[in-house]
XYZ file of N, CA and C in Angstrom:
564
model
N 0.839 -1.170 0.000
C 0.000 0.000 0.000
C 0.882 1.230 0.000
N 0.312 2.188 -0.690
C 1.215 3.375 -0.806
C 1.819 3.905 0.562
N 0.647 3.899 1.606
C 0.991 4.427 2.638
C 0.166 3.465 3.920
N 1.401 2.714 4.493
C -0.133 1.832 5.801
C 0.762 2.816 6.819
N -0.341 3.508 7.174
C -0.535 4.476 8.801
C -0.405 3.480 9.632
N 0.182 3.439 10.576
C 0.019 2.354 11.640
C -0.296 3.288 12.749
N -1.729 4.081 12.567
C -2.093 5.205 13.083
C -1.957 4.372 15.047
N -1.059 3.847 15.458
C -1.339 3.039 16.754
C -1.636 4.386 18.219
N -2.740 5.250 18.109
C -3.326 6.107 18.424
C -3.742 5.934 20.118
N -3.005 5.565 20.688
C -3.232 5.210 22.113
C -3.744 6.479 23.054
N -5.615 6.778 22.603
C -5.563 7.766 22.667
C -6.074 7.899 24.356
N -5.938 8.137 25.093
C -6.971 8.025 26.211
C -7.545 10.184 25.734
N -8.882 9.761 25.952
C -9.633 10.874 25.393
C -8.752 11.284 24.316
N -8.547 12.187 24.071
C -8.482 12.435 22.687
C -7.224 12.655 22.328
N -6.186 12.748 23.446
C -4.212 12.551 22.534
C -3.598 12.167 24.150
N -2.365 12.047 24.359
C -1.710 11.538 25.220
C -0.228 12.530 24.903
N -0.771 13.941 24.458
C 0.173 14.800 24.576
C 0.785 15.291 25.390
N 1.566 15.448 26.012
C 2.318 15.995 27.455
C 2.146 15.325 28.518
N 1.380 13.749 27.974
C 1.184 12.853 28.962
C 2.287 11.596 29.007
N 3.178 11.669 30.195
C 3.664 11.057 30.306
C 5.087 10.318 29.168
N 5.625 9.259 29.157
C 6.534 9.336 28.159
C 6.390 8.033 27.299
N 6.420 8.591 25.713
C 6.057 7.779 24.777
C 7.504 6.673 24.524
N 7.231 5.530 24.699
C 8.429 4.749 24.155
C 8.768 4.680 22.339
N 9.824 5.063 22.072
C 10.102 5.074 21.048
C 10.523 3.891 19.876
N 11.736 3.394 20.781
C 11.626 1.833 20.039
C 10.439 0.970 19.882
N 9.420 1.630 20.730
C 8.111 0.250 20.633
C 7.174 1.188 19.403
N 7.131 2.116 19.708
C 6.290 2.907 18.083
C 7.553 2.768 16.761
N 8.678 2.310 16.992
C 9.051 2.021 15.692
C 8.826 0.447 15.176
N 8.832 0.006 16.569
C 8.824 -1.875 16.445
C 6.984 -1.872 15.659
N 6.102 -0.829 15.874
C 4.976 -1.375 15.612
C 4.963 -0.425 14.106
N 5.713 0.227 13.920
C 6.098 0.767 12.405
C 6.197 -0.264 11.451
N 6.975 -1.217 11.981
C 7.591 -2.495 11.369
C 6.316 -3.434 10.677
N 5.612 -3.535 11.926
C 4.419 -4.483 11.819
C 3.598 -4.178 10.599
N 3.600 -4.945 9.311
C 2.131 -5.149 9.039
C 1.235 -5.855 9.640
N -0.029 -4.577 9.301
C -1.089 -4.910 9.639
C -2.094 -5.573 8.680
N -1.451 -5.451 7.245
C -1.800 -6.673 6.753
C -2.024 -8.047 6.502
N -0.681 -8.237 7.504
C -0.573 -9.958 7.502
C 0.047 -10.209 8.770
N -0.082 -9.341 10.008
C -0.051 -9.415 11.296
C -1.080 -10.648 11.706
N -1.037 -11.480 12.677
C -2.301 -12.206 12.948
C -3.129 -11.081 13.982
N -4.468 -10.643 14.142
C -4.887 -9.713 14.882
C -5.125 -10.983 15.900
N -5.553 -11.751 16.211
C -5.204 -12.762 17.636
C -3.940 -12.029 18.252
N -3.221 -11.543 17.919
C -2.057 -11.547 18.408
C -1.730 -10.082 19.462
N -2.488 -9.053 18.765
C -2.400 -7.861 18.959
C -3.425 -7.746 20.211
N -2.777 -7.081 21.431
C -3.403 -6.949 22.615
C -2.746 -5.646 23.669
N -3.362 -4.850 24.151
C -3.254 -4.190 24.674
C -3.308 -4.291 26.474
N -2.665 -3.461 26.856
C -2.157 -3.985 28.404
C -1.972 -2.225 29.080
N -2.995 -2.114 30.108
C -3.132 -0.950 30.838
C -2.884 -1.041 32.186
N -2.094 -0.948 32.935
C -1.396 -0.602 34.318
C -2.536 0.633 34.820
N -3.386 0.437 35.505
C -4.121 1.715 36.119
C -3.862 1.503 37.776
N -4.097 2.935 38.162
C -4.015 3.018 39.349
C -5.609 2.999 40.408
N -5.244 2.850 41.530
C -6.902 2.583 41.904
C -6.866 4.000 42.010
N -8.686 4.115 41.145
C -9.912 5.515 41.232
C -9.506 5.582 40.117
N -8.783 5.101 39.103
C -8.995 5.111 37.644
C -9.391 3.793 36.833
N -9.876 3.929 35.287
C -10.294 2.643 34.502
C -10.417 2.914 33.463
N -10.887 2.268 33.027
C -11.034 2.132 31.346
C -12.576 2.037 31.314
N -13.214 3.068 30.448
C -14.524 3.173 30.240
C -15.234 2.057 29.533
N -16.761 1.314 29.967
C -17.100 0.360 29.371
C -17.254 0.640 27.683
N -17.155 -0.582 26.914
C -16.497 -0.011 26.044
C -15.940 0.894 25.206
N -14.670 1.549 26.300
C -13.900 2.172 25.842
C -12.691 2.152 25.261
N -12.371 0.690 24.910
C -11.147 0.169 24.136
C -11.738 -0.090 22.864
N -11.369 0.761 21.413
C -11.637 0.072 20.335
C -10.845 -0.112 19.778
N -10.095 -0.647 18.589
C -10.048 -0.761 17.298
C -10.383 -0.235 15.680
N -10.055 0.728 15.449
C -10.450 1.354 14.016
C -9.727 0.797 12.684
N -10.385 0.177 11.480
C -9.183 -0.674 10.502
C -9.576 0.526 9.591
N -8.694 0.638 8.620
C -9.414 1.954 7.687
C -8.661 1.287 6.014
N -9.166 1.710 5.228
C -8.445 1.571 3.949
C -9.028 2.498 2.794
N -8.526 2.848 1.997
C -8.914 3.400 0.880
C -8.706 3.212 -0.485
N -8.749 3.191 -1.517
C -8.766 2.719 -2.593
C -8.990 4.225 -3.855
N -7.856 4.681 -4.273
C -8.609 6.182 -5.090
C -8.924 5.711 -6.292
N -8.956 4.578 -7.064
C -9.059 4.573 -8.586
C -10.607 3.744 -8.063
N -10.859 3.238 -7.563
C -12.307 2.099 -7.247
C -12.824 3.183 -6.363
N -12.236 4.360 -5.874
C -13.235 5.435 -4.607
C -14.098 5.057 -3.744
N -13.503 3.936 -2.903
C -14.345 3.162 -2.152
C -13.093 3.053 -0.781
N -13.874 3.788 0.339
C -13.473 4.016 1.580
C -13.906 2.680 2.532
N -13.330 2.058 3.375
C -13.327 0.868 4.180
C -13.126 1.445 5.651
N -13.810 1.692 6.363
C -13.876 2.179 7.931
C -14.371 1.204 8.615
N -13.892 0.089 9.655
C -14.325 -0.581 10.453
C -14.175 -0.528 12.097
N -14.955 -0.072 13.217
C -14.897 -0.472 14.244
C -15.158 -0.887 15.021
N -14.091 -1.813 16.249
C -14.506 -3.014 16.834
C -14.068 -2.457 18.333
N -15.666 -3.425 18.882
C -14.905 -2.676 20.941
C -14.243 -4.017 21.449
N -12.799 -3.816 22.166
C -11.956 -4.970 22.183
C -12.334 -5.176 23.345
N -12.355 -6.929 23.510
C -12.931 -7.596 24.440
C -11.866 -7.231 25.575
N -12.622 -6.895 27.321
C -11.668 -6.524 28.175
C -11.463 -7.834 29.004
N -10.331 -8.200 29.174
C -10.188 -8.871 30.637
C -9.141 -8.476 31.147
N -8.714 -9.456 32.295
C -7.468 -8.951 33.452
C -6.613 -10.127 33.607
N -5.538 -10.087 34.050
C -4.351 -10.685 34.102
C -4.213 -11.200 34.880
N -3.516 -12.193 35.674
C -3.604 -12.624 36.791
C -2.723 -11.326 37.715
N -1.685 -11.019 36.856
C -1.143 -9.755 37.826
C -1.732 -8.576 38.130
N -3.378 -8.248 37.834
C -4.161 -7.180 37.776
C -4.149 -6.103 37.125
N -3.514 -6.580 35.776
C -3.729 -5.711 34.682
C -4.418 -5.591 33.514
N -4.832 -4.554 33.439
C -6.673 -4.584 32.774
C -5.730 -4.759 30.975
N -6.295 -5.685 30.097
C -5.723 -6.088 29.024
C -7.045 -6.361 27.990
N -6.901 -5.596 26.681
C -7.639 -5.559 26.236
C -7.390 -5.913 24.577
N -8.339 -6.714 23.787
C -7.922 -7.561 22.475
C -9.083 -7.164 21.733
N -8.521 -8.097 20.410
C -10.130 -7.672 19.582
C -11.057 -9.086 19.875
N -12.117 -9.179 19.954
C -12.740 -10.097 20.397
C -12.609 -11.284 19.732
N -12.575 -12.357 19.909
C -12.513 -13.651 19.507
C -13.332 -13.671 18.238
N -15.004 -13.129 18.348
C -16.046 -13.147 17.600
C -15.832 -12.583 16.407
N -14.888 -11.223 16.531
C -14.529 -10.397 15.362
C -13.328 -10.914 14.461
N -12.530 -11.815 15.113
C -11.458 -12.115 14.233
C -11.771 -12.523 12.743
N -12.748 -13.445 12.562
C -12.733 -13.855 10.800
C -13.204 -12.316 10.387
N -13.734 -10.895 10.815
C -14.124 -9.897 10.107
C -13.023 -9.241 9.903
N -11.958 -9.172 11.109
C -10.993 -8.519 10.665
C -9.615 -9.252 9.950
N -10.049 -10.642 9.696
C -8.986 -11.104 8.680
C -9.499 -11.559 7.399
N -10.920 -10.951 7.221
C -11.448 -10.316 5.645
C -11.113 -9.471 5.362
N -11.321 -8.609 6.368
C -10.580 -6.865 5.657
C -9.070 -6.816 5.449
N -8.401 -7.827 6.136
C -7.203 -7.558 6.307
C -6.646 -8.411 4.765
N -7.487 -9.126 3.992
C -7.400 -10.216 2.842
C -7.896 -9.124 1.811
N -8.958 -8.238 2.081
C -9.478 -7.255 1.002
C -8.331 -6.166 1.088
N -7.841 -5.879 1.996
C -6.295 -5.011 1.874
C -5.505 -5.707 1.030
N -4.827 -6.420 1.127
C -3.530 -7.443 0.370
C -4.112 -7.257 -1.056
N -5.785 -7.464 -1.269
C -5.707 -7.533 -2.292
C -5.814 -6.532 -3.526
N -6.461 -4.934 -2.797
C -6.357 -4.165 -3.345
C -4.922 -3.793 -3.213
N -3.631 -4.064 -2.327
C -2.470 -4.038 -2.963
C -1.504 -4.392 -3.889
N -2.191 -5.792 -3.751
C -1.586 -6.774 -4.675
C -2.110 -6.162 -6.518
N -2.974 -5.971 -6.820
C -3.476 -5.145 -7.564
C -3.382 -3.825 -8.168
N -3.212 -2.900 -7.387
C -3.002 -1.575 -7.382
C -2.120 -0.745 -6.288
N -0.495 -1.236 -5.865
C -0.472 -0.540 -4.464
C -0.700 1.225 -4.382
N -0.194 1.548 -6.030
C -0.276 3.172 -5.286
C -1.476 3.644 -5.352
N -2.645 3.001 -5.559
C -3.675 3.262 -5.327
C -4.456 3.449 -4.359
N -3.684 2.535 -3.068
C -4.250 1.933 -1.858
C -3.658 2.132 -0.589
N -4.168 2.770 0.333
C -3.389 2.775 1.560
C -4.715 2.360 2.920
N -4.001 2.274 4.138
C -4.671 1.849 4.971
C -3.782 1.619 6.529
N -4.589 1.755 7.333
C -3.924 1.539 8.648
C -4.961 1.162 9.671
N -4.460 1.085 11.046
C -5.555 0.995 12.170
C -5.139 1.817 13.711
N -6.057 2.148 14.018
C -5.773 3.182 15.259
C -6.209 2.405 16.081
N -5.810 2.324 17.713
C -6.629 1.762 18.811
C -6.713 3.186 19.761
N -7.866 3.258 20.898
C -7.931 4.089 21.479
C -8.536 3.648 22.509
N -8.063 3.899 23.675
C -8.573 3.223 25.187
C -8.818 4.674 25.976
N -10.288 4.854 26.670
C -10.823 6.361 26.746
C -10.738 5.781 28.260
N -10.278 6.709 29.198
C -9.388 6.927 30.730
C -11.025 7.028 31.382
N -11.733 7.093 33.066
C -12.474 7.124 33.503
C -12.245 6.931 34.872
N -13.269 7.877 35.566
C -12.477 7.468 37.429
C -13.780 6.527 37.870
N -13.031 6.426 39.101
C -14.142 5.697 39.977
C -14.385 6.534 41.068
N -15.354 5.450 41.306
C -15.283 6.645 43.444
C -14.825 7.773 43.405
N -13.688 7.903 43.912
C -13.128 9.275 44.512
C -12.384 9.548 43.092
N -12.129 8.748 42.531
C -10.654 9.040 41.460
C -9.637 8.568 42.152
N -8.909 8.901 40.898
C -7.108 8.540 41.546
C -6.853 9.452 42.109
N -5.466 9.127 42.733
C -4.785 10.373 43.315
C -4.462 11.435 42.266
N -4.340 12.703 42.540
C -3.938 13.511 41.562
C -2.647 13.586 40.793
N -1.846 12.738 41.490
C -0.049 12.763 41.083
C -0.351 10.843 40.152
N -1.361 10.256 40.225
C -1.257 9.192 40.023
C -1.013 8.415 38.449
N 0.195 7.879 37.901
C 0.154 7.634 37.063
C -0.248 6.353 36.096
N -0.577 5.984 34.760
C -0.736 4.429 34.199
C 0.368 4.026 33.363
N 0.604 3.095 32.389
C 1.241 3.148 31.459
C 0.567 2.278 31.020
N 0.911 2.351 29.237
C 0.791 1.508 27.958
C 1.543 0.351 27.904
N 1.321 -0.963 27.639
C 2.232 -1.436 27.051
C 1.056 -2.304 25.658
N 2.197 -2.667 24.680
C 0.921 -3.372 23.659
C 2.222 -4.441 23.384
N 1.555 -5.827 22.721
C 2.304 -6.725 21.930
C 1.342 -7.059 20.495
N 2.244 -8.055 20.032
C 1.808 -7.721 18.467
C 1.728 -9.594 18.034
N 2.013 -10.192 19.271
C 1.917 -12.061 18.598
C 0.930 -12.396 19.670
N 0.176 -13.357 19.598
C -0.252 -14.174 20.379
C 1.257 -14.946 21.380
N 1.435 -14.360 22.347
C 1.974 -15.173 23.297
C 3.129 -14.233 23.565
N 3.423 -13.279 22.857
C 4.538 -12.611 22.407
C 4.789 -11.904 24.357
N 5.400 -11.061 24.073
C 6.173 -9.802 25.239
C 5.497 -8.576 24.667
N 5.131 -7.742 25.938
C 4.422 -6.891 26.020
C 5.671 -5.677 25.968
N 5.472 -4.661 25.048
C 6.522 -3.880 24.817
C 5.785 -2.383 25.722
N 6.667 -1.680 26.535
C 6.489 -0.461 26.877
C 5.838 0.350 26.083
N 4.391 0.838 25.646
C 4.253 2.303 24.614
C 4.277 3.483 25.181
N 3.581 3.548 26.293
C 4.040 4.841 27.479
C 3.863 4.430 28.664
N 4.922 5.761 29.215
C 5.652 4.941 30.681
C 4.853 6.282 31.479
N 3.990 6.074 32.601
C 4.261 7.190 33.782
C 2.870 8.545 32.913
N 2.500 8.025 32.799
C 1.093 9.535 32.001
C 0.014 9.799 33.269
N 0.336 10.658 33.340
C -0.717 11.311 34.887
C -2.246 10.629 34.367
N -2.990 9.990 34.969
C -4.451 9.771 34.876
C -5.239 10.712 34.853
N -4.992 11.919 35.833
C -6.104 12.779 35.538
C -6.148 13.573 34.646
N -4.665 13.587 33.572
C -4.334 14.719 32.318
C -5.447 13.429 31.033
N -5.505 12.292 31.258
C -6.167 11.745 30.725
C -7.592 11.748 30.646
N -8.095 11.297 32.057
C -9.440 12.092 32.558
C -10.212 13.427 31.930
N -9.084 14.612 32.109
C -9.396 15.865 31.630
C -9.754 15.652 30.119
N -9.067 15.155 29.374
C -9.120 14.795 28.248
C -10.392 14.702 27.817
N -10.791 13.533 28.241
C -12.059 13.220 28.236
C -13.069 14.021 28.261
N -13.037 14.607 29.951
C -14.077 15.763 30.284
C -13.952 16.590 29.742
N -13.168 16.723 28.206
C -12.970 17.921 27.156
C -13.637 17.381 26.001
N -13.812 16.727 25.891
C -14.788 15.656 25.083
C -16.210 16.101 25.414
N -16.259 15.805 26.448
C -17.495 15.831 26.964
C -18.513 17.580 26.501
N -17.167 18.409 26.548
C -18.175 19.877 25.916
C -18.344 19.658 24.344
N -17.364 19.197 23.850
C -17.730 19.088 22.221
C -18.353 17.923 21.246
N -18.474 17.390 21.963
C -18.947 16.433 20.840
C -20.348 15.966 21.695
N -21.083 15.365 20.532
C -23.015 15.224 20.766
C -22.738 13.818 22.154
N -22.259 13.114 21.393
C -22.108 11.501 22.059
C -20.937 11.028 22.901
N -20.342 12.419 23.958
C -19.314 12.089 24.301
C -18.960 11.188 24.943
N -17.687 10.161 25.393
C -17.496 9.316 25.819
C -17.710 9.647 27.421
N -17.966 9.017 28.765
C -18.369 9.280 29.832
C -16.433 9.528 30.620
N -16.507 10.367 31.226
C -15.799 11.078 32.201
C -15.180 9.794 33.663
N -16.394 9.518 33.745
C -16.459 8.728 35.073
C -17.132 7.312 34.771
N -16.646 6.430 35.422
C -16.916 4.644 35.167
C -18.401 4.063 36.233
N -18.259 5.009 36.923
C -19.192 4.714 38.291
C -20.646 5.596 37.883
């Protein structure tokens, strides 16, 4: 594809700017990755929260995108990734079991509008996990981090280390003035 975005958008509310510190080798390691012929079984996300913070019910998605300019036919798909927890109590989040044959159609209708036409065709996928308190909230100094892997079974690579929760939070509750359907602030 002319251009695959590996838009990997770890957004809690709407950017993770001045939040905390982005690992660099792991946004180049997922540069690497196609997401064309990545297995998505494989790809899973891993959130370290502190208590009085969470992850909003479904607030972990998945966005696949592709485009095509000579056929002008846009491909937007999104999926809310199934949540569970770790035995070490870390909230970890995937694309659901149920969705996998959908997203390894799209990921077969990519290859093939490349295989075909690449400079015609580009495509990528964003994930975004939207921040939320509980009870009281976190502490105000309290921080989470990112980590994501990319195999089924694989090692969980650092994506950000140390991002204040409530600069995340805020985020959100900035959401909350602009847009019709904003995502919720608070989990409770």
């Amino acid at each position: 594809m002319k251009s695959i975005i590996l838009a990997l958008s770890i957004a809690l509310g709407f950017a993770l700017q001045g939040c905390g510190t982005v690992v660099l080798s792991t946004v180049e390691a997922l540069n690497a990755t196609s997401p064309l012929t990545a297995d998505p079984a494989g790809f899973e996300v891993a959130v370290d929260m502190p208590e009085g913070g969470d992850i909003a019910p479904d607030g972990a998605t998945i966005n696949l995108f592709m485009s095509h300019t000579v056929l002008g036919e846009d491909v937007n798909e999104t999926y809310v990734l199934q949540r569970r927890q770790s035995a070490d109590g870390r909230i970890l989040f995937r694309i659901n079991p149920r969705d996998l044959d959908m997203v390894r159609a799209f990921q077969a209708k990519a290859r093939t509008w490349e295989a075909n036409d690449p400079d015609a065709s580009s495509g990528g996928f964003g994930v975004s996990v939207v921040a939320c308190s509980v009870g009281d909230g976190p502490a105000d100094d309290a921080t989470f981090s990112v980590s994501i892997r990319t195999q089924v079974d694989g090692g969980f690579m650092p994506l950000i280390r140390n991002a204040r929760v409530m600069d995340a939070i805020e985020a959100v509750e900035d959401l909350d003035d602009d847009a019709q359907n904003p995502p919720a602030a608070r989990c409770d």
